[in-house]
XYZ file of C-alpha atoms in Angstrom:
374
model
C 20.054 73.128 -52.442
C 21.400 71.869 -55.757
C 19.713 69.109 -57.716
C 22.876 66.985 -57.264
C 22.778 67.116 -53.501
C 19.023 66.540 -53.425
C 19.341 63.482 -55.587
C 22.171 62.025 -53.526
C 20.374 62.816 -50.273
C 17.424 60.772 -51.400
C 19.776 57.973 -52.388
C 21.412 57.988 -48.936
C 18.020 57.940 -47.224
C 17.020 54.839 -49.231
C 20.284 53.164 -48.329
C 19.841 53.965 -44.633
C 16.275 52.600 -44.767
C 17.549 49.393 -46.366
C 20.291 49.067 -43.746
C 17.840 49.637 -40.919
C 15.378 47.116 -42.404
C 18.131 44.530 -42.892
C 19.353 45.086 -39.349
C 15.834 44.615 -37.931
C 15.324 41.434 -39.950
C 18.680 40.129 -38.772
C 17.807 40.815 -35.130
C 14.382 39.156 -35.567
C 16.039 36.116 -37.117
C 18.466 35.838 -34.202
C 15.630 36.154 -31.653
C 13.598 33.463 -33.438
C 16.606 31.162 -33.597
C 17.264 31.585 -29.869
C 13.571 31.012 -29.075
C 13.409 27.838 -31.162
C 16.608 26.557 -29.549
C 15.372 27.153 -26.000
C 11.987 25.589 -26.722
C 13.111 22.724 -28.898
C 11.567 20.098 -26.534
C 8.149 21.677 -26.808
C 8.472 21.992 -30.576
C 9.398 18.315 -30.967
C 6.992 17.157 -28.254
C 4.187 16.460 -30.666
C 6.249 14.001 -32.663
C 7.660 12.414 -29.490
C 4.265 12.036 -27.830
C 3.401 9.192 -30.169
C 6.566 7.362 -29.170
C 6.019 7.778 -25.392
C 3.303 5.143 -25.290
C 5.796 2.569 -26.561
C 8.781 3.355 -24.383
C 7.767 0.986 -21.596
C 5.425 1.123 -18.637
C 7.983 2.704 -16.314
C 6.966 6.171 -17.499
C 3.327 5.343 -16.937
C 4.071 4.037 -13.483
C 5.887 7.199 -12.553
C 2.653 9.115 -12.957
C 0.481 6.413 -11.465
C 2.209 5.509 -8.230
C 0.349 6.338 -5.042
C 1.380 7.770 -1.690
C 5.069 7.472 -0.830
C 6.239 7.587 -4.465
C 9.295 9.683 -3.687
C 10.303 7.459 -0.796
C 9.678 4.348 -2.894
C 11.848 5.676 -5.702
C 14.674 6.520 -3.340
C 14.378 3.162 -1.628
C 14.366 1.278 -4.929
C 17.452 3.075 -6.164
C 19.410 2.680 -2.956
C 19.108 -1.118 -2.702
C 19.037 -3.317 0.390
C 22.672 -3.763 1.196
C 22.020 -6.380 3.804
C 21.402 -4.107 6.755
C 20.110 -0.817 5.365
C 16.448 -1.720 5.610
C 16.006 -0.461 2.040
C 15.048 -2.520 -1.018
C 17.706 -4.842 -2.397
C 15.874 -6.980 -4.895
C 13.322 -4.504 -6.132
C 10.729 -5.600 -8.619
C 11.455 -2.289 -10.374
C 7.839 -1.490 -9.646
C 7.508 1.032 -12.453
C 8.919 -1.271 -15.141
C 6.559 -4.066 -14.157
C 3.373 -2.067 -13.907
C 0.701 -0.742 -16.202
C -2.220 1.598 -15.697
C -4.263 -1.066 -13.924
C -1.822 -3.226 -12.025
C 1.640 -4.397 -11.036
C 3.475 -7.641 -11.709
C 4.975 -8.812 -8.425
C 7.579 -11.479 -7.871
C 5.591 -13.317 -5.210
C 2.015 -13.015 -6.498
C 2.229 -12.350 -10.203
C 0.004 -9.669 -11.654
C -2.068 -7.777 -9.084
C -4.651 -5.089 -9.873
C -4.394 -1.598 -8.497
C -7.267 -0.820 -6.154
C -10.521 0.006 -7.900
C -9.270 -0.446 -11.465
C -11.565 -3.362 -12.384
C -15.199 -2.936 -13.372
C -17.680 -3.057 -10.501
C -19.243 -6.463 -10.050
C -22.577 -5.207 -8.744
C -22.737 -8.343 -6.580
C -22.074 -6.912 -3.134
C -25.707 -7.028 -2.010
C -25.696 -10.750 -2.670
C -22.487 -11.203 -0.742
C -23.784 -9.152 2.165
C -26.830 -11.422 2.341
C -24.601 -14.516 2.419
C -22.562 -13.048 5.286
C -25.577 -11.789 7.220
C -27.600 -14.976 6.824
C -24.690 -17.018 8.147
C -23.442 -14.850 11.017
C -26.885 -13.838 12.312
C -27.580 -17.445 13.303
C -24.380 -17.844 15.286
C -24.125 -17.303 19.059
C -22.181 -14.202 20.069
C -21.475 -11.255 17.801
C -19.621 -11.299 14.491
C -18.401 -8.265 12.576
C -17.216 -8.573 8.988
C -15.625 -6.230 6.449
C -14.952 -7.357 2.889
C -13.116 -5.277 0.278
C -12.647 -6.418 -3.312
C -9.286 -4.810 -4.033
C -9.734 -5.069 -7.798
C -13.090 -3.263 -7.949
C -12.861 -1.305 -4.684
C -16.288 -2.581 -3.615
C -16.948 -3.120 0.097
C -19.358 -5.056 2.286
C -19.947 -4.113 5.926
C -21.711 -6.227 8.552
C -21.609 -5.109 12.226
C -18.106 -3.869 11.486
C -17.878 -0.372 12.968
C -18.612 -1.090 16.627
C -15.959 -1.917 19.225
C -14.387 -5.348 19.532
C -11.348 -6.528 21.469
C -8.523 -6.146 18.969
C -6.302 -8.783 20.579
C -3.296 -9.533 18.382
C -4.799 -8.135 15.186
C -3.362 -4.840 16.473
C 0.072 -6.208 15.592
C -0.783 -5.563 11.946
C -1.064 -1.739 12.152
C 1.892 -1.607 14.549
C 4.037 -3.433 12.016
C 2.708 -1.278 9.201
C 3.965 1.821 11.010
C 7.324 0.074 11.474
C 7.619 -0.763 7.783
C 6.674 2.752 6.783
C 9.594 3.908 8.931
C 11.838 1.343 7.249
C 10.757 2.576 3.837
C 11.409 6.169 4.884
C 14.902 5.273 6.083
C 14.160 6.086 9.724
C 15.069 2.582 10.833
C 16.950 -0.361 9.346
C 15.895 -3.979 9.410
C 19.288 -4.756 10.922
C 19.039 -2.196 13.725
C 19.019 -3.794 17.175
C 16.149 -3.717 19.659
C 16.857 -4.669 23.270
C 14.428 -6.835 25.198
C 13.662 -5.050 28.470
C 11.664 -5.924 31.563
C 8.989 -3.418 30.544
C 8.420 -5.462 27.368
C 7.428 -8.613 29.243
C 3.932 -9.811 28.413
C 3.086 -13.453 28.924
C 1.121 -15.349 26.314
C 2.108 -16.036 22.743
C 5.699 -15.753 21.573
C 9.194 -16.882 22.526
C 11.053 -13.697 23.463
C 9.611 -13.975 26.972
C 11.988 -16.899 27.471
C 15.040 -14.710 26.810
C 16.976 -12.858 29.519
C 16.500 -9.104 29.718
C 19.103 -7.330 27.653
C 18.909 -9.799 24.779
C 19.206 -8.040 21.434
C 17.078 -8.792 18.398
C 17.262 -7.164 14.996
C 14.241 -5.241 13.800
C 13.783 -7.935 11.172
C 13.781 -10.730 13.770
C 11.473 -8.844 16.118
C 8.920 -8.097 13.417
C 9.055 -11.660 12.148
C 8.382 -13.032 15.619
C 5.613 -10.493 16.267
C 3.801 -11.672 13.137
C 4.631 -15.360 12.762
C 4.638 -16.226 16.474
C 2.345 -13.353 17.479
C 5.053 -12.513 19.999
C 3.693 -10.164 22.671
C 7.115 -9.090 23.940
C 8.279 -8.536 20.385
C 5.418 -6.205 19.546
C 6.042 -4.252 22.758
C 9.625 -3.750 21.621
C 8.349 -2.476 18.278
C 5.967 -0.098 20.027
C 8.911 1.375 21.922
C 10.596 1.916 18.566
C 7.717 3.496 16.620
C 5.686 5.100 19.436
C 2.104 4.146 20.267
C 0.848 7.638 19.426
C 2.136 7.204 15.893
C 0.177 3.968 15.629
C -2.972 5.741 16.805
C -2.386 8.579 14.373
C -1.907 6.094 11.547
C -5.256 4.453 12.283
C -6.985 7.814 12.562
C -5.444 9.072 9.323
C -6.706 5.979 7.520
C -10.245 6.862 8.579
C -10.580 4.415 11.461
C -13.810 4.520 13.472
C -12.603 3.204 16.847
C -9.857 4.900 18.833
C -7.152 2.403 19.744
C -6.679 3.361 23.381
C -5.613 1.589 26.548
C -8.561 -0.818 26.313
C -7.126 -2.163 23.040
C -10.379 -1.896 21.115
C -10.808 -1.766 17.387
C -13.258 -3.011 14.767
C -13.253 -5.071 11.555
C -13.615 -1.957 9.427
C -10.486 -0.297 10.851
C -8.355 -3.405 10.449
C -9.629 -3.833 6.893
C -8.413 -0.308 6.128
C -4.966 -1.308 7.390
C -4.912 -4.417 5.194
C -6.003 -2.372 2.182
C -3.265 0.168 2.883
C -0.716 -2.622 3.178
C -1.788 -3.962 -0.218
C -1.404 -0.530 -1.797
C 2.092 -0.090 -0.350
C 3.015 -3.614 -1.406
C 2.190 -2.748 -5.008
C 4.250 0.427 -4.742
C 7.241 -1.201 -3.048
C 7.372 -4.976 -2.961
C 11.032 -4.865 -1.968
C 10.104 -3.416 1.438
C 6.570 -4.617 2.150
C 7.092 -8.038 0.601
C 8.825 -9.140 3.796
C 5.800 -8.198 5.898
C 3.465 -9.961 3.465
C 5.653 -13.073 3.554
C 5.599 -13.175 7.349
C 1.815 -12.831 7.342
C 1.571 -15.727 4.902
C 3.638 -17.939 7.181
C 2.139 -17.569 10.631
C 1.679 -20.408 13.090
C -2.117 -19.978 12.918
C -4.096 -21.211 9.932
C -7.365 -22.155 11.587
C -9.546 -19.261 10.390
C -9.537 -17.296 7.118
C -6.974 -19.551 5.447
C -8.155 -22.878 6.907
C -10.280 -24.069 3.975
C -8.592 -22.127 1.150
C -6.342 -24.812 -0.302
C -3.544 -23.562 -2.504
C -4.441 -19.895 -1.983
C -2.003 -17.401 -0.487
C -3.423 -15.578 2.516
C -1.490 -12.825 4.323
C -3.285 -12.542 7.658
C -3.013 -11.772 11.356
C -5.100 -13.518 14.000
C -6.175 -12.299 17.413
C -6.987 -14.540 20.405
C -8.785 -13.929 23.691
C -10.887 -16.135 25.920
C -14.168 -15.248 24.196
C -12.712 -13.627 21.101
C -11.398 -15.066 17.851
C -10.336 -12.563 15.191
C -8.597 -12.667 11.842
C -7.786 -10.040 9.225
C -5.858 -10.316 6.010
C -5.569 -10.338 2.255
C -6.737 -13.331 0.225
C -4.943 -13.498 -3.119
C -7.839 -14.851 -5.155
C -8.828 -14.077 -8.751
C -9.766 -10.689 -7.374
C -7.508 -10.185 -4.337
C -9.621 -9.095 -1.403
C -9.465 -8.051 2.220
C -11.416 -10.030 4.796
C -11.612 -8.803 8.385
C -13.596 -10.743 10.983
C -13.929 -9.979 14.695
C -16.059 -11.696 17.317
C -17.317 -11.147 20.835
C -18.816 -13.450 23.478
C -18.073 -16.605 21.500
C -16.663 -20.007 22.213
C -13.132 -19.645 20.888
C -12.766 -22.985 19.098
C -16.254 -22.830 17.622
C -15.685 -19.277 16.441
C -12.478 -20.260 14.653
C -14.402 -22.952 12.786
C -17.188 -20.518 11.980
C -14.737 -17.969 10.562
C -13.168 -20.705 8.425
C -16.592 -21.729 7.078
C -17.559 -18.115 6.397
C -14.237 -17.471 4.674
C -14.858 -20.404 2.315
C -18.336 -19.135 1.453
C -16.945 -15.699 0.657
C -14.057 -17.121 -1.359
C -16.321 -19.322 -3.483
C -18.628 -16.391 -4.197
C -15.709 -14.094 -5.084
C -14.077 -16.644 -7.366
C -17.345 -17.108 -9.268
C -18.021 -13.447 -10.011
C -14.331 -12.606 -10.476
C -14.102 -15.216 -13.247
C -16.508 -13.026 -15.236
C -14.179 -10.008 -14.983
C -10.628 -11.381 -14.700
C -7.746 -9.031 -14.029
C -4.710 -9.365 -16.246
C -1.783 -7.381 -17.509
C -2.539 -5.112 -20.438
């Protein structure tokens, strides 16, 4: 081979190497550009992370909401167009909440369950309850739950008692869960039938069979008037087995069977669950809370609590006086009291006196650890 061709061959090889190298670099550059484009959110995430804490509490709430978040979101967005049974005047739960609580329209700022520091005072409270109830004739069972700290007190509260009309609370909770889920509307009609007749409290018994009531009216009467016929109509709607399953799923200790037995502990779990759902979706559960705050009976838990909102449901029998509800004190709390073999009128007075003792104690220790919006 001549020196000319050898020299030019080497030159061509260098050129080819340069072309190949340039081509590889070009391809690498294109791949990197595509990668950076597709992953631009991750690349900029670090700089945006600092801003996310200042964009409003709605983002925080989205990660903090409890059970039923998806349903709550759908319900909030859909609105309550009069008869849909979905939220119309939502508190925009996310936008009014922080890590530790929610600002409601009806009750102001309320703590999420267990977000406040433990008081360490429950042994003292248990002694107050035990010392008082142990001297009373008959049997008293009491469950107390500080909803801010999550602390609980239990006194004779996991043995059977006659539920009486306190059972209308879990039955209505199942109904409102169905409303929230879109299975039923507040404006749907329920028909009063002969099988619903149950004498006692309420006014529907005075209506002719075939009379129609909206779900909203029926629930309102079942709570405010403790209407027996009304709650039977609701049971036909939701199914008694679903009520029993609800109580079991909550962790209830007493099976709610045909003897209509329950216990203070089980009803306290229902009230706590209602509070949790109220924080998640005031637009739906606010109506139930409002009805419970405006019942015809205020002779027990709420009797001596002047100026304090109490959402509660009573239960009456010949030798039974019960009451369960939420007291919206400095630390909102659940109080559930059931009795057996008591004089009804005396027991109502005793529950009122006990409720005041508990309230005064709670207000004192809660003042040391107030809950407030961050």
